[in-house]
Amino acid sequence: MRDRLDKIRAQVLEAIDSTSDEKALEDIRVRVLGRKGELTLILKTIGRLPLEERPEIGRLANRLKEEIEESIRARKEVLRRLYRRSQIEGLDLTLPGRCRPLGSLHPITQVMDEVCYIFERMGFTVVHGPEIELDFYNFEALNIPPDHPARDMQDTFYIDDKVLLRTHTSPIQARVMETQRPPLRIIAPGKVYRCDSSDTSHTPMFHQLEGLMVDRDVSFAGLKGVLTSFVQQVFDPDTHVRFRPSFFPFTEPSAEVDIQCVMCKGKGCRICSHTGWLEVLGAGMVHPEVFRHVGYDTERFTGFAFGLGIERIAMLKFGIDDIRLFYDNDLRFLQQF
Ligand code: FA5
């Protein structure tokens, strides 16, 4: 009986709170407290309960009756006040409420999350590094000493002689290796900055994801396997991948990785400059000089690293032909994701 009273209490009080007119309130009152109402019938049958239960159940049922009567009275008062206000202010209480527009994640955030998820499933752990970086980690620890011509590969925003906005996520490699011993398998997502002027495929701020794996017997074949699997998970499983010899001071050998243009399927179009291929990332085997900087034994350990441009991946995934659209903050564009 106690459970039944609790159930009536929960249902009836909620119904009273959500009524919007006095007629509905009266219906509730009759249904529960009227001559044949649910609670009235319980009150009438209390005399038939075992003697020892009667006082307790009687008290609970009467208290519930008072509570319901009080809620009906209070709700009636609220409804009357609202009605009076609607008369004075000309409000139409029957109008539906205004829906607040729901936001969504920026397309670059969506792609970054997806890319991280793919690598996490391959056993990589996410780490982060500072966007305001020391020249040492951005260049020197990566085998790019002062005045080295390779510094011109990335036009840099300097804060002072020793501090800069990181031009790539590769300094995180050096920071991680400085504090951890192999085996290592990390990815480092984040914003990077370059003094590049904007065009359809370049912006001065963009996102990269760095990957680093160090262990005994890590090979270039392993790098190819990981990156090919990644590309085929982000795009179609039959997307072709091409490794082109390249140069980075912190990897040897180095490669740039192209994927078959997803717009024209390799036939050649405006997006891929009619080559059928699009460059999405740089990669290679970690240079022994980088290992020496962090005190790793180059006889025992080898490693591979890669750095991919998230905007380029997002452009190909969504069929976008101008990178600047991501940063124009035009709602007509952003609402499509
Ligand atoms: C690098 O930044 C190297 N740190 C990558 C790397 C890591 C190589 C580890 C070897 C080992 P690169 O400058 O090529 O390399 O940039 C990598 C990717 O960033 C490019 O493939 C491209 O997708 C993207 N990218 C480069 N510049 C821009 C830009 N201005 N706007 C948008 N994306 C860019």
mmCIF file of C-alpha atoms and ligand atoms in Angstrom:
data_model
loop_
_atom_site.group_PDB
_atom_site.id
_atom_site.type_symbol
_atom_site.label_atom_id
_atom_site.label_comp_id
_atom_site.label_asym_id
_atom_site.label_seq_id
_atom_site.Cartn_x
_atom_site.Cartn_y
_atom_site.Cartn_z
ATOM 1 C CA MET A 1 0.000 0.000 0.000
ATOM 2 C CA ARG A 2 2.854 2.339 0.846
ATOM 3 C CA ASP A 3 4.342 1.752 -2.662
ATOM 4 C CA ARG A 4 1.009 2.532 -4.257
ATOM 5 C CA LEU A 5 0.772 5.824 -2.377
ATOM 6 C CA ASP A 6 4.330 6.732 -3.451
ATOM 7 C CA LYS A 7 3.488 5.991 -7.085
ATOM 8 C CA ILE A 8 0.318 8.112 -6.963
ATOM 9 C CA ARG A 9 2.305 10.912 -5.365
ATOM 10 C CA ALA A 10 5.007 10.957 -8.083
ATOM 11 C CA GLN A 11 2.551 10.753 -10.993
ATOM 12 C CA VAL A 12 0.023 13.245 -9.711
ATOM 13 C CA LEU A 13 2.460 15.937 -8.591
ATOM 14 C CA GLU A 14 4.247 15.793 -11.948
ATOM 15 C CA ALA A 15 0.941 16.003 -13.827
ATOM 16 C CA ILE A 16 -0.111 19.042 -11.768
ATOM 17 C CA ASP A 17 3.161 20.840 -12.475
ATOM 18 C CA SER A 18 2.816 20.393 -16.222
ATOM 19 C CA THR A 19 -0.830 21.480 -16.600
ATOM 20 C CA SER A 20 -1.405 24.635 -18.542
ATOM 21 C CA ASP A 21 -5.103 25.316 -17.806
ATOM 22 C CA GLU A 22 -7.548 25.119 -14.929
ATOM 23 C CA LYS A 23 -9.795 22.598 -16.648
ATOM 24 C CA ALA A 24 -6.947 20.059 -16.763
ATOM 25 C CA LEU A 25 -6.252 20.725 -13.066
ATOM 26 C CA GLU A 26 -9.873 20.034 -12.177
ATOM 27 C CA ASP A 27 -9.736 16.777 -14.158
ATOM 28 C CA ILE A 28 -6.745 15.683 -12.116
ATOM 29 C CA ARG A 29 -8.498 16.598 -8.871
ATOM 30 C CA VAL A 30 -11.593 14.554 -9.791
ATOM 31 C CA ARG A 31 -9.475 11.598 -10.935
ATOM 32 C CA VAL A 32 -7.599 11.430 -7.629
ATOM 33 C CA LEU A 33 -9.728 13.110 -4.968
ATOM 34 C CA GLY A 34 -13.229 12.960 -6.467
ATOM 35 C CA ARG A 35 -15.993 10.681 -5.045
ATOM 36 C CA LYS A 36 -14.592 7.727 -6.986
ATOM 37 C CA GLY A 37 -11.045 9.078 -7.138
ATOM 38 C CA GLU A 38 -8.007 6.833 -6.727
ATOM 39 C CA LEU A 39 -6.952 8.232 -3.369
ATOM 40 C CA THR A 40 -10.530 8.535 -2.082
ATOM 41 C CA LEU A 41 -11.011 4.818 -2.682
ATOM 42 C CA ILE A 42 -7.822 4.031 -0.761
ATOM 43 C CA LEU A 43 -9.005 6.182 2.145
ATOM 44 C CA LYS A 44 -12.327 4.352 2.127
ATOM 45 C CA THR A 45 -10.683 0.927 2.327
ATOM 46 C CA ILE A 46 -8.311 1.701 5.174
ATOM 47 C CA GLY A 47 -10.796 0.182 7.597
ATOM 48 C CA ARG A 48 -10.247 -3.170 5.916
ATOM 49 C CA LEU A 49 -6.496 -3.218 6.445
ATOM 50 C CA PRO A 50 -4.889 -5.244 9.283
ATOM 51 C CA LEU A 51 -5.278 -3.354 12.554
ATOM 52 C CA GLU A 52 -1.577 -2.607 13.017
ATOM 53 C CA GLU A 53 -1.230 -1.031 9.522
ATOM 54 C CA ARG A 54 -4.229 1.264 9.699
ATOM 55 C CA PRO A 55 -2.794 4.235 11.667
ATOM 56 C CA GLU A 56 0.380 4.442 9.534
ATOM 57 C CA ILE A 57 -1.353 4.084 6.128
ATOM 58 C CA GLY A 58 -4.144 6.404 7.217
ATOM 59 C CA ARG A 59 -1.631 9.073 8.166
ATOM 60 C CA LEU A 60 0.282 8.717 4.878
ATOM 61 C CA ALA A 61 -2.881 8.788 2.732
ATOM 62 C CA ASN A 62 -4.238 11.875 4.505
ATOM 63 C CA ARG A 63 -0.923 13.661 4.235
ATOM 64 C CA LEU A 64 -0.830 12.871 0.498
ATOM 65 C CA LYS A 65 -4.370 14.200 0.096
ATOM 66 C CA GLU A 66 -3.336 17.495 1.730
ATOM 67 C CA GLU A 67 -0.213 17.676 -0.388
ATOM 68 C CA ILE A 68 -2.171 17.192 -3.610
ATOM 69 C CA GLU A 69 -4.794 19.759 -2.603
ATOM 70 C CA GLU A 70 -2.051 22.249 -1.790
ATOM 71 C CA SER A 71 -0.274 21.621 -5.154
ATOM 72 C CA ILE A 72 -3.505 22.105 -7.067
ATOM 73 C CA ARG A 73 -4.158 25.350 -5.214
ATOM 74 C CA ALA A 74 -0.624 26.655 -5.857
ATOM 75 C CA ARG A 75 -0.701 25.675 -9.532
ATOM 76 C CA LYS A 76 -4.090 27.353 -9.952
ATOM 77 C CA GLU A 77 -2.604 30.533 -8.503
ATOM 78 C CA VAL A 78 0.341 30.393 -10.952
ATOM 79 C CA LEU A 79 -1.976 29.823 -13.924
ATOM 80 C CA ARG A 80 -4.197 32.749 -12.881
ATOM 81 C CA ARG A 81 -1.199 35.036 -12.507
ATOM 82 C CA LEU A 82 0.059 34.014 -15.972
ATOM 83 C CA TYR A 83 -3.389 34.578 -17.416
ATOM 84 C CA ARG A 84 -3.624 38.069 -15.880
ATOM 85 C CA ARG A 85 -0.160 38.909 -17.242
ATOM 86 C CA SER A 86 -1.069 37.639 -20.701
ATOM 87 C CA GLN A 87 -4.140 39.895 -20.650
ATOM 88 C CA ILE A 88 -2.139 42.952 -19.607
ATOM 89 C CA GLU A 89 0.904 42.360 -21.841
ATOM 90 C CA GLY A 90 -0.912 40.731 -24.739
ATOM 91 C CA LEU A 91 1.139 37.512 -24.456
ATOM 92 C CA ASP A 92 -0.066 34.448 -26.341
ATOM 93 C CA LEU A 93 0.653 31.574 -23.971
ATOM 94 C CA THR A 94 -0.302 28.998 -26.550
ATOM 95 C CA LEU A 95 2.669 29.879 -28.779
ATOM 96 C CA PRO A 96 5.353 27.148 -28.799
ATOM 97 C CA GLY A 97 8.711 28.013 -27.131
ATOM 98 C CA ARG A 98 11.656 29.250 -29.155
ATOM 99 C CA CYS A 99 14.179 26.525 -30.072
ATOM 100 C CA ARG A 100 17.776 27.420 -29.385
ATOM 101 C CA PRO A 101 19.973 26.494 -32.372
ATOM 102 C CA LEU A 102 22.329 23.601 -31.580
ATOM 103 C CA GLY A 103 26.016 24.084 -32.346
ATOM 104 C CA SER A 104 28.321 21.402 -33.721
ATOM 105 C CA LEU A 105 32.046 20.705 -33.752
ATOM 106 C CA HIS A 106 34.149 22.613 -36.298
ATOM 107 C CA PRO A 107 34.985 20.370 -39.308
ATOM 108 C CA ILE A 108 38.700 20.535 -38.475
ATOM 109 C CA THR A 109 37.993 19.363 -34.913
ATOM 110 C CA GLN A 110 35.869 16.530 -36.299
ATOM 111 C CA VAL A 111 38.645 15.386 -38.646
ATOM 112 C CA MET A 112 41.322 15.764 -35.956
ATOM 113 C CA ASP A 113 39.242 13.583 -33.593
ATOM 114 C CA GLU A 114 38.763 10.946 -36.286
ATOM 115 C CA VAL A 115 42.471 10.917 -37.199
ATOM 116 C CA CYS A 116 43.506 10.598 -33.523
ATOM 117 C CA TYR A 117 41.011 7.783 -33.037
ATOM 118 C CA ILE A 118 42.444 5.807 -35.980
ATOM 119 C CA PHE A 119 46.002 6.064 -34.611
ATOM 120 C CA GLU A 120 44.896 5.354 -31.044
ATOM 121 C CA ARG A 121 43.399 2.078 -32.279
ATOM 122 C CA MET A 122 46.842 1.252 -33.715
ATOM 123 C CA GLY A 123 48.330 1.682 -30.234
ATOM 124 C CA PHE A 124 49.509 5.326 -30.360
ATOM 125 C CA THR A 125 49.030 7.540 -27.284
ATOM 126 C CA VAL A 126 48.090 11.239 -27.561
ATOM 127 C CA VAL A 127 50.553 13.796 -26.118
ATOM 128 C CA HIS A 128 50.632 17.595 -26.339
ATOM 129 C CA GLY A 129 53.311 20.270 -26.540
ATOM 130 C CA PRO A 130 53.427 24.089 -26.321
ATOM 131 C CA GLU A 131 52.435 26.300 -29.262
ATOM 132 C CA ILE A 132 54.897 28.959 -28.075
ATOM 133 C CA GLU A 133 58.095 26.987 -28.433
ATOM 134 C CA LEU A 134 61.832 27.352 -27.905
ATOM 135 C CA ASP A 135 63.968 27.680 -31.036
ATOM 136 C CA PHE A 136 65.947 24.770 -29.567
ATOM 137 C CA TYR A 137 63.089 22.231 -29.798
ATOM 138 C CA ASN A 138 61.594 23.589 -33.025
ATOM 139 C CA PHE A 139 64.948 23.506 -34.870
ATOM 140 C CA GLU A 140 68.190 22.606 -33.084
ATOM 141 C CA ALA A 141 67.036 19.381 -31.417
ATOM 142 C CA LEU A 142 65.739 18.359 -34.851
ATOM 143 C CA ASN A 143 69.151 18.653 -36.472
ATOM 144 C CA ILE A 144 68.530 22.191 -37.836
ATOM 145 C CA PRO A 145 71.288 24.382 -36.316
ATOM 146 C CA PRO A 146 71.208 28.209 -36.531
ATOM 147 C CA ASP A 147 71.819 29.521 -40.063
ATOM 148 C CA HIS A 148 71.078 26.090 -41.572
ATOM 149 C CA PRO A 149 69.372 26.599 -44.952
ATOM 150 C CA ALA A 150 66.636 24.137 -43.908
ATOM 151 C CA ARG A 151 65.217 26.885 -41.671
ATOM 152 C CA ASP A 152 63.983 28.577 -44.834
ATOM 153 C CA MET A 153 61.679 25.595 -45.475
ATOM 154 C CA GLN A 154 59.344 26.973 -42.812
ATOM 155 C CA ASP A 155 58.868 30.756 -42.547
ATOM 156 C CA THR A 156 58.842 31.454 -38.833
ATOM 157 C CA PHE A 157 57.025 33.908 -36.523
ATOM 158 C CA TYR A 158 59.709 34.783 -33.952
ATOM 159 C CA ILE A 159 58.789 36.210 -30.542
ATOM 160 C CA ASP A 160 62.441 36.895 -29.674
ATOM 161 C CA ASP A 161 65.808 35.302 -30.529
ATOM 162 C CA LYS A 162 65.055 32.101 -28.652
ATOM 163 C CA VAL A 163 61.254 31.888 -28.657
ATOM 164 C CA LEU A 164 58.893 31.372 -31.583
ATOM 165 C CA LEU A 165 55.462 30.069 -32.611
ATOM 166 C CA ARG A 166 56.098 26.432 -33.480
ATOM 167 C CA THR A 167 56.193 25.895 -37.237
ATOM 168 C CA HIS A 168 55.373 22.181 -36.976
ATOM 169 C CA THR A 169 54.460 19.568 -34.362
ATOM 170 C CA SER A 170 57.888 17.871 -34.693
ATOM 171 C CA PRO A 171 59.384 19.642 -31.587
ATOM 172 C CA ILE A 172 57.081 17.399 -29.520
ATOM 173 C CA GLN A 173 59.159 14.423 -30.732
ATOM 174 C CA ALA A 174 62.238 15.920 -29.067
ATOM 175 C CA ARG A 175 60.342 16.861 -25.893
ATOM 176 C CA VAL A 176 58.912 13.342 -25.498
ATOM 177 C CA MET A 177 62.202 11.529 -26.221
ATOM 178 C CA GLU A 178 64.002 13.766 -23.726
ATOM 179 C CA THR A 179 61.833 12.473 -20.878
ATOM 180 C CA GLN A 180 60.829 8.938 -21.949
ATOM 181 C CA ARG A 181 62.786 5.863 -22.988
ATOM 182 C CA PRO A 182 61.769 3.521 -25.835
ATOM 183 C CA PRO A 183 59.531 1.769 -26.701
ATOM 184 C CA LEU A 184 57.543 4.839 -27.758
ATOM 185 C CA ARG A 185 54.405 5.143 -29.849
ATOM 186 C CA ILE A 186 52.901 8.645 -29.665
ATOM 187 C CA ILE A 187 50.830 11.074 -31.703
ATOM 188 C CA ALA A 188 50.803 14.835 -31.063
ATOM 189 C CA PRO A 189 47.972 16.910 -32.536
ATOM 190 C CA GLY A 190 47.910 20.717 -32.523
ATOM 191 C CA LYS A 191 48.037 24.146 -34.151
ATOM 192 C CA VAL A 192 51.166 25.323 -35.973
ATOM 193 C CA TYR A 193 52.070 28.709 -37.427
ATOM 194 C CA ARG A 194 53.973 29.814 -40.523
ATOM 195 C CA CYS A 195 54.514 33.184 -42.098
ATOM 196 C CA ASP A 196 52.948 31.768 -45.318
ATOM 197 C CA SER A 197 50.589 34.021 -47.246
ATOM 198 C CA SER A 198 47.102 32.578 -47.624
ATOM 199 C CA ASP A 199 46.033 30.854 -50.817
ATOM 200 C CA THR A 200 43.705 27.969 -51.677
ATOM 201 C CA SER A 201 45.934 25.402 -49.946
ATOM 202 C CA HIS A 202 47.900 27.478 -47.369
ATOM 203 C CA THR A 203 46.962 29.410 -44.213
ATOM 204 C CA PRO A 204 49.331 31.035 -41.658
ATOM 205 C CA MET A 205 47.799 28.887 -38.892
ATOM 206 C CA PHE A 206 46.912 25.271 -39.575
ATOM 207 C CA HIS A 207 46.811 21.924 -37.770
ATOM 208 C CA GLN A 208 49.250 19.060 -37.870
ATOM 209 C CA LEU A 209 49.417 15.649 -36.294
ATOM 210 C CA GLU A 210 52.851 14.302 -35.473
ATOM 211 C CA GLY A 211 53.485 10.574 -35.112
ATOM 212 C CA LEU A 212 56.547 8.904 -33.603
ATOM 213 C CA MET A 213 57.379 5.274 -33.027
ATOM 214 C CA VAL A 214 60.717 4.146 -31.540
ATOM 215 C CA ASP A 215 61.702 0.606 -30.631
ATOM 216 C CA ARG A 216 64.108 -2.128 -31.661
ATOM 217 C CA ASP A 217 63.641 -3.062 -35.335
ATOM 218 C CA VAL A 218 61.258 -0.277 -36.344
ATOM 219 C CA SER A 219 61.500 -0.154 -40.134
ATOM 220 C CA PHE A 220 60.499 1.920 -43.138
ATOM 221 C CA ALA A 221 58.222 -0.978 -44.124
ATOM 222 C CA GLY A 222 56.431 -0.515 -40.779
ATOM 223 C CA LEU A 223 56.026 3.211 -41.526
ATOM 224 C CA LYS A 224 54.537 2.420 -44.929
ATOM 225 C CA GLY A 225 52.151 -0.098 -43.370
ATOM 226 C CA VAL A 226 50.927 2.297 -40.665
ATOM 227 C CA LEU A 227 50.423 5.225 -43.074
ATOM 228 C CA THR A 228 48.778 3.149 -45.808
ATOM 229 C CA SER A 229 46.377 1.666 -43.273
ATOM 230 C CA PHE A 230 45.646 5.186 -41.946
ATOM 231 C CA VAL A 231 44.904 6.607 -45.420
ATOM 232 C CA GLN A 232 42.646 3.695 -46.276
ATOM 233 C CA GLN A 233 40.692 4.152 -43.047
ATOM 234 C CA VAL A 234 40.216 7.906 -43.495
ATOM 235 C CA PHE A 235 39.361 7.616 -47.199
ATOM 236 C CA ASP A 236 38.200 4.633 -49.262
ATOM 237 C CA PRO A 237 39.827 1.262 -48.522
ATOM 238 C CA ASP A 238 41.037 1.160 -52.139
ATOM 239 C CA THR A 239 42.738 4.621 -52.096
ATOM 240 C CA HIS A 240 46.266 4.443 -53.558
ATOM 241 C CA VAL A 241 49.216 5.859 -51.592
ATOM 242 C CA ARG A 242 52.555 6.982 -53.050
ATOM 243 C CA PHE A 243 55.828 7.502 -51.138
ATOM 244 C CA ARG A 244 58.046 10.094 -52.866
ATOM 245 C CA PRO A 245 61.699 10.591 -51.815
ATOM 246 C CA SER A 246 62.100 13.927 -50.067
ATOM 247 C CA PHE A 247 64.260 15.770 -47.523
ATOM 248 C CA PHE A 248 63.723 16.651 -43.873
ATOM 249 C CA PRO A 249 66.804 17.338 -41.696
ATOM 250 C CA PHE A 250 65.348 15.227 -38.850
ATOM 251 C CA THR A 251 64.634 12.060 -40.872
ATOM 252 C CA GLU A 252 66.804 9.903 -43.119
ATOM 253 C CA PRO A 253 65.573 8.589 -45.471
ATOM 254 C CA SER A 254 62.662 11.003 -45.838
ATOM 255 C CA ALA A 255 59.524 10.836 -47.924
ATOM 256 C CA GLU A 256 56.503 12.857 -48.789
ATOM 257 C CA VAL A 257 53.311 10.905 -49.009
ATOM 258 C CA ASP A 258 50.732 11.551 -51.702
ATOM 259 C CA ILE A 259 47.332 10.004 -52.005
ATOM 260 C CA GLN A 260 45.462 9.468 -55.189
ATOM 261 C CA CYS A 261 43.243 12.529 -55.703
ATOM 262 C CA VAL A 262 39.895 11.618 -54.172
ATOM 263 C CA MET A 263 38.079 14.168 -56.338
ATOM 264 C CA CYS A 264 39.112 12.815 -59.754
ATOM 265 C CA LYS A 265 40.292 9.325 -58.668
ATOM 266 C CA GLY A 266 43.693 10.023 -60.218
ATOM 267 C CA LYS A 267 42.496 11.258 -63.608
ATOM 268 C CA GLY A 268 43.750 14.820 -62.954
ATOM 269 C CA CYS A 269 41.732 17.875 -61.933
ATOM 270 C CA ARG A 270 42.134 21.472 -60.694
ATOM 271 C CA ILE A 271 42.493 20.379 -57.035
ATOM 272 C CA CYS A 272 45.462 18.070 -57.736
ATOM 273 C CA SER A 273 46.954 20.460 -60.342
ATOM 274 C CA HIS A 274 46.184 17.781 -62.959
ATOM 275 C CA THR A 275 48.732 15.358 -61.470
ATOM 276 C CA GLY A 276 46.224 12.875 -60.046
ATOM 277 C CA TRP A 277 48.069 12.975 -56.645
ATOM 278 C CA LEU A 278 47.824 15.152 -53.528
ATOM 279 C CA GLU A 279 50.531 15.606 -50.891
ATOM 280 C CA VAL A 280 49.206 15.104 -47.359
ATOM 281 C CA LEU A 281 52.181 14.398 -45.144
ATOM 282 C CA GLY A 282 55.923 14.239 -44.578
ATOM 283 C CA ALA A 283 57.614 11.232 -42.993
ATOM 284 C CA GLY A 284 60.823 9.272 -42.580
ATOM 285 C CA MET A 285 63.144 7.284 -40.317
ATOM 286 C CA VAL A 286 64.301 9.342 -37.310
ATOM 287 C CA HIS A 287 67.762 10.788 -38.038
ATOM 288 C CA PRO A 288 70.540 9.364 -35.765
ATOM 289 C CA GLU A 289 71.529 12.962 -34.932
ATOM 290 C CA VAL A 290 68.092 13.520 -33.334
ATOM 291 C CA PHE A 291 68.547 10.352 -31.261
ATOM 292 C CA ARG A 292 72.000 11.539 -30.158
ATOM 293 C CA HIS A 293 70.501 14.845 -28.918
ATOM 294 C CA VAL A 294 68.230 12.932 -26.514
ATOM 295 C CA GLY A 295 70.778 10.278 -25.573
ATOM 296 C CA TYR A 296 69.196 7.269 -27.328
ATOM 297 C CA ASP A 297 71.507 4.449 -28.362
ATOM 298 C CA THR A 298 71.417 4.490 -32.174
ATOM 299 C CA GLU A 299 72.781 0.934 -32.298
ATOM 300 C CA ARG A 300 69.811 -0.410 -30.339
ATOM 301 C CA PHE A 301 66.903 1.724 -31.458
ATOM 302 C CA THR A 302 65.366 2.868 -34.707
ATOM 303 C CA GLY A 303 62.227 4.892 -35.223
ATOM 304 C CA PHE A 304 59.923 6.469 -37.731
ATOM 305 C CA ALA A 305 58.106 9.809 -37.614
ATOM 306 C CA PHE A 306 55.469 11.525 -39.693
ATOM 307 C CA GLY A 307 53.641 14.868 -39.735
ATOM 308 C CA LEU A 308 50.364 15.291 -41.543
ATOM 309 C CA GLY A 309 48.338 18.383 -42.398
ATOM 310 C CA ILE A 310 44.828 18.069 -40.991
ATOM 311 C CA GLU A 311 43.301 20.804 -43.205
ATOM 312 C CA ARG A 312 44.489 18.965 -46.325
ATOM 313 C CA ILE A 313 42.861 15.738 -45.109
ATOM 314 C CA ALA A 314 39.637 17.636 -44.305
ATOM 315 C CA MET A 315 39.616 19.292 -47.753
ATOM 316 C CA LEU A 316 39.867 15.929 -49.450
ATOM 317 C CA LYS A 317 37.346 14.271 -47.172
ATOM 318 C CA PHE A 318 34.696 16.948 -47.631
ATOM 319 C CA GLY A 319 35.537 17.939 -51.232
ATOM 320 C CA ILE A 320 36.543 21.528 -50.319
ATOM 321 C CA ASP A 321 38.702 23.371 -52.831
ATOM 322 C CA ASP A 322 39.754 26.376 -50.710
ATOM 323 C CA ILE A 323 41.368 25.935 -47.262
ATOM 324 C CA ARG A 324 40.394 29.509 -46.249
ATOM 325 C CA LEU A 325 36.722 28.490 -46.020
ATOM 326 C CA PHE A 326 37.555 26.742 -42.723
ATOM 327 C CA TYR A 327 38.521 30.046 -41.130
ATOM 328 C CA ASP A 328 36.082 32.558 -42.634
ATOM 329 C CA ASN A 329 33.539 31.810 -39.880
ATOM 330 C CA ASP A 330 30.730 31.834 -42.431
ATOM 331 C CA LEU A 331 27.792 30.041 -40.801
ATOM 332 C CA ARG A 332 26.409 28.977 -44.194
ATOM 333 C CA PHE A 333 29.597 26.930 -44.640
ATOM 334 C CA LEU A 334 29.984 25.681 -41.055
ATOM 335 C CA GLN A 335 26.355 24.580 -40.688
ATOM 336 C CA GLN A 336 26.923 21.901 -43.327
ATOM 337 C CA PHE A 337 29.033 19.798 -40.925
HETATM 338 C C1 FA5 B 1 56.654 19.234 -41.774
HETATM 339 O O1 FA5 B 1 56.066 20.119 -41.171
HETATM 340 C C2 FA5 B 1 57.412 18.135 -41.051
HETATM 341 N N1 FA5 B 1 57.524 18.476 -39.662
HETATM 342 C C3 FA5 B 1 56.690 16.834 -41.268
HETATM 343 C C4 FA5 B 1 57.455 15.658 -40.816
HETATM 344 C C5 FA5 B 1 57.279 15.128 -39.544
HETATM 345 C C6 FA5 B 1 58.405 15.059 -41.659
HETATM 346 C C7 FA5 B 1 58.025 14.042 -39.109
HETATM 347 C C8 FA5 B 1 59.125 13.978 -41.242
HETATM 348 C C9 FA5 B 1 58.944 13.470 -39.982
HETATM 349 P P1 FA5 B 1 55.828 20.021 -44.122
HETATM 350 O O2 FA5 B 1 56.344 21.382 -44.029
HETATM 351 O O3 FA5 B 1 55.890 19.333 -45.447
HETATM 352 O O4 FA5 B 1 56.572 19.042 -43.104
HETATM 353 O O5 FA5 B 1 54.310 19.997 -43.606
HETATM 354 C C10 FA5 B 1 53.595 18.781 -43.414
HETATM 355 C C11 FA5 B 1 52.169 18.941 -43.938
HETATM 356 O O6 FA5 B 1 51.561 20.120 -43.400
HETATM 357 C C12 FA5 B 1 52.106 19.141 -45.442
HETATM 358 O O7 FA5 B 1 52.114 17.882 -46.096
HETATM 359 C C13 FA5 B 1 50.767 19.819 -45.608
HETATM 360 O O8 FA5 B 1 49.712 18.871 -45.575
HETATM 361 C C14 FA5 B 1 50.652 20.671 -44.351
HETATM 362 N N2 FA5 B 1 50.986 22.096 -44.576
HETATM 363 C C15 FA5 B 1 52.225 22.649 -44.735
HETATM 364 N N3 FA5 B 1 52.138 24.000 -44.853
HETATM 365 C C16 FA5 B 1 50.825 24.308 -44.775
HETATM 366 C C17 FA5 B 1 50.061 25.543 -44.805
HETATM 367 N N4 FA5 B 1 50.641 26.745 -44.878
HETATM 368 N N5 FA5 B 1 48.703 25.489 -44.696
HETATM 369 C C18 FA5 B 1 48.093 24.280 -44.555
HETATM 370 N N6 FA5 B 1 48.737 23.080 -44.493
HETATM 371 C C19 FA5 B 1 50.088 23.095 -44.602
#
